[in-house]
């Protein structure tokens, strides 16, 4: 496998991940909105509301990204991180890029003394489930999750 670098984004470079963020959103049925995606990511960085990592090859092509949001647990009195987004270009899948992004997320969680990483995936996304479980994520089976649109 060629050399893949994983970079933590900041205000000066997060726009490099905006194209993939836009593709990720399109995958989930949203219309392309590259300018809004760029602004959204830049604002999250400016306000320190998310952590973004992106993967680049030696030619400077951005091949994948992940985005983490902080959450807090009243029970454990600790921070959790929500791994909200993980996306690798289709042509780059199967090369270990998602695993490298997960590793960066795990190391960041350890660095900020997070209790753990939480994520959700579609129940039909067997490939993602296999990746997450092989990485050490455990499926939560003793809780229901609810959502209220407001």
XYZ file of C-alpha atoms in Angstrom:
150
model
C 0.000 0.000 0.000
C 1.266 3.457 -0.843
C 2.021 5.906 1.916
C -1.163 7.498 3.301
C -0.897 10.437 5.695
C -3.626 11.227 8.200
C -3.798 14.920 9.023
C -5.771 16.685 11.723
C -7.636 19.547 10.131
C -7.638 23.104 11.360
C -9.061 26.357 10.005
C -6.237 26.659 7.478
C -6.660 23.267 5.792
C -10.118 21.879 6.593
C -11.354 22.983 3.172
C -9.279 20.100 1.759
C -11.841 17.720 3.256
C -14.875 19.710 2.073
C -15.170 17.895 -1.260
C -15.343 14.528 0.472
C -17.723 15.915 3.086
C -19.980 16.998 0.216
C -19.783 13.512 -1.372
C -20.540 11.933 2.006
C -23.668 14.049 2.333
C -24.704 13.162 -1.218
C -24.341 9.482 -0.302
C -27.020 10.152 2.329
C -29.365 11.791 -0.177
C -28.400 15.451 0.180
C -27.833 17.771 -2.763
C -24.300 18.900 -3.505
C -23.446 22.080 -1.592
C -19.659 22.432 -1.639
C -19.625 26.055 -0.462
C -21.937 25.292 2.459
C -19.885 22.203 3.315
C -16.697 24.277 3.343
C -18.289 26.952 5.521
C -19.716 24.342 7.890
C -16.369 22.621 8.394
C -14.523 25.923 8.797
C -17.025 27.109 11.390
C -16.741 23.852 13.347
C -12.971 24.360 13.439
C -13.162 28.057 14.291
C -15.521 27.335 17.197
C -13.620 24.179 18.219
C -16.838 22.174 17.912
C -15.487 19.190 16.004
C -12.288 17.365 15.201
C -11.662 16.408 11.580
C -8.994 14.064 10.276
C -8.393 13.495 6.582
C -6.260 11.021 4.675
C -4.037 12.018 1.757
C -1.878 10.015 -0.591
C 1.638 11.009 -1.696
C 0.154 12.897 -4.673
C -1.866 15.125 -2.326
C -5.224 13.517 -3.125
C -7.651 13.515 -0.215
C -9.087 9.997 -0.042
C -11.078 9.924 3.185
C -12.108 11.836 6.293
C -13.716 11.427 9.675
C -15.365 13.963 11.956
C -15.766 13.710 15.725
C -18.072 15.715 17.952
C -17.774 15.974 21.734
C -20.473 14.635 24.010
C -20.490 14.358 27.771
C -21.669 11.692 30.175
C -23.296 12.766 33.423
C -23.048 9.214 34.717
C -19.308 8.757 34.176
C -18.480 12.470 34.513
C -16.340 12.150 31.387
C -16.259 13.142 27.774
C -17.350 10.834 24.986
C -16.693 11.455 21.317
C -19.290 10.827 18.648
C -17.718 9.578 15.449
C -20.394 11.133 13.293
C -18.824 10.923 9.836
C -16.456 8.453 8.203
C -16.079 8.383 4.429
C -13.548 6.991 1.987
C -13.753 7.545 -1.757
C -15.142 4.452 -3.429
C -12.058 4.045 -5.628
C -9.833 4.118 -2.519
C -11.755 1.590 -0.421
C -10.122 -1.642 0.667
C -6.713 -0.010 1.160
C -6.834 0.454 4.931
C -7.698 4.158 4.838
C -10.804 3.875 7.033
C -8.770 1.885 9.559
C -6.094 4.621 9.629
C -8.799 7.251 10.194
C -10.310 5.159 13.000
C -6.861 4.846 14.566
C -6.419 8.628 14.459
C -9.845 9.032 16.088
C -8.959 6.515 18.806
C -5.621 8.206 19.543
C -7.332 11.598 19.708
C -9.945 10.196 22.116
C -7.166 8.892 24.341
C -5.331 12.215 24.147
C -8.379 14.204 25.314
C -9.173 11.622 28.034
C -12.406 10.556 26.391
C -14.267 7.611 27.853
C -14.801 6.231 24.349
C -16.049 6.617 20.817
C -19.687 6.233 19.858
C -20.940 5.749 16.317
C -23.971 4.538 14.475
C -24.320 2.924 11.101
C -27.147 1.676 8.952
C -28.328 -1.803 9.920
C -27.807 -2.924 6.319
C -24.220 -1.604 6.078
C -22.503 -4.936 6.697
C -19.126 -3.739 5.390
C -18.992 -0.873 7.879
C -20.187 -3.124 10.699
C -17.436 -5.640 9.939
C -14.821 -2.863 9.924
C -16.007 -1.381 13.218
C -16.220 -4.747 14.957
C -12.777 -5.793 13.675
C -11.421 -2.528 15.098
C -12.846 -3.315 18.540
C -16.171 -1.454 18.574
C -18.895 -3.371 20.371
C -22.511 -3.309 19.276
C -24.780 -1.887 21.985
C -27.726 -4.197 22.449
C -29.111 -3.217 25.833
C -30.340 0.299 25.000
C -32.805 1.818 22.590
C -31.975 5.081 20.922
C -34.732 7.580 20.277
C -34.793 10.739 18.182
C -37.141 13.720 18.208
C -37.299 16.077 15.241
C -37.859 19.645 16.410
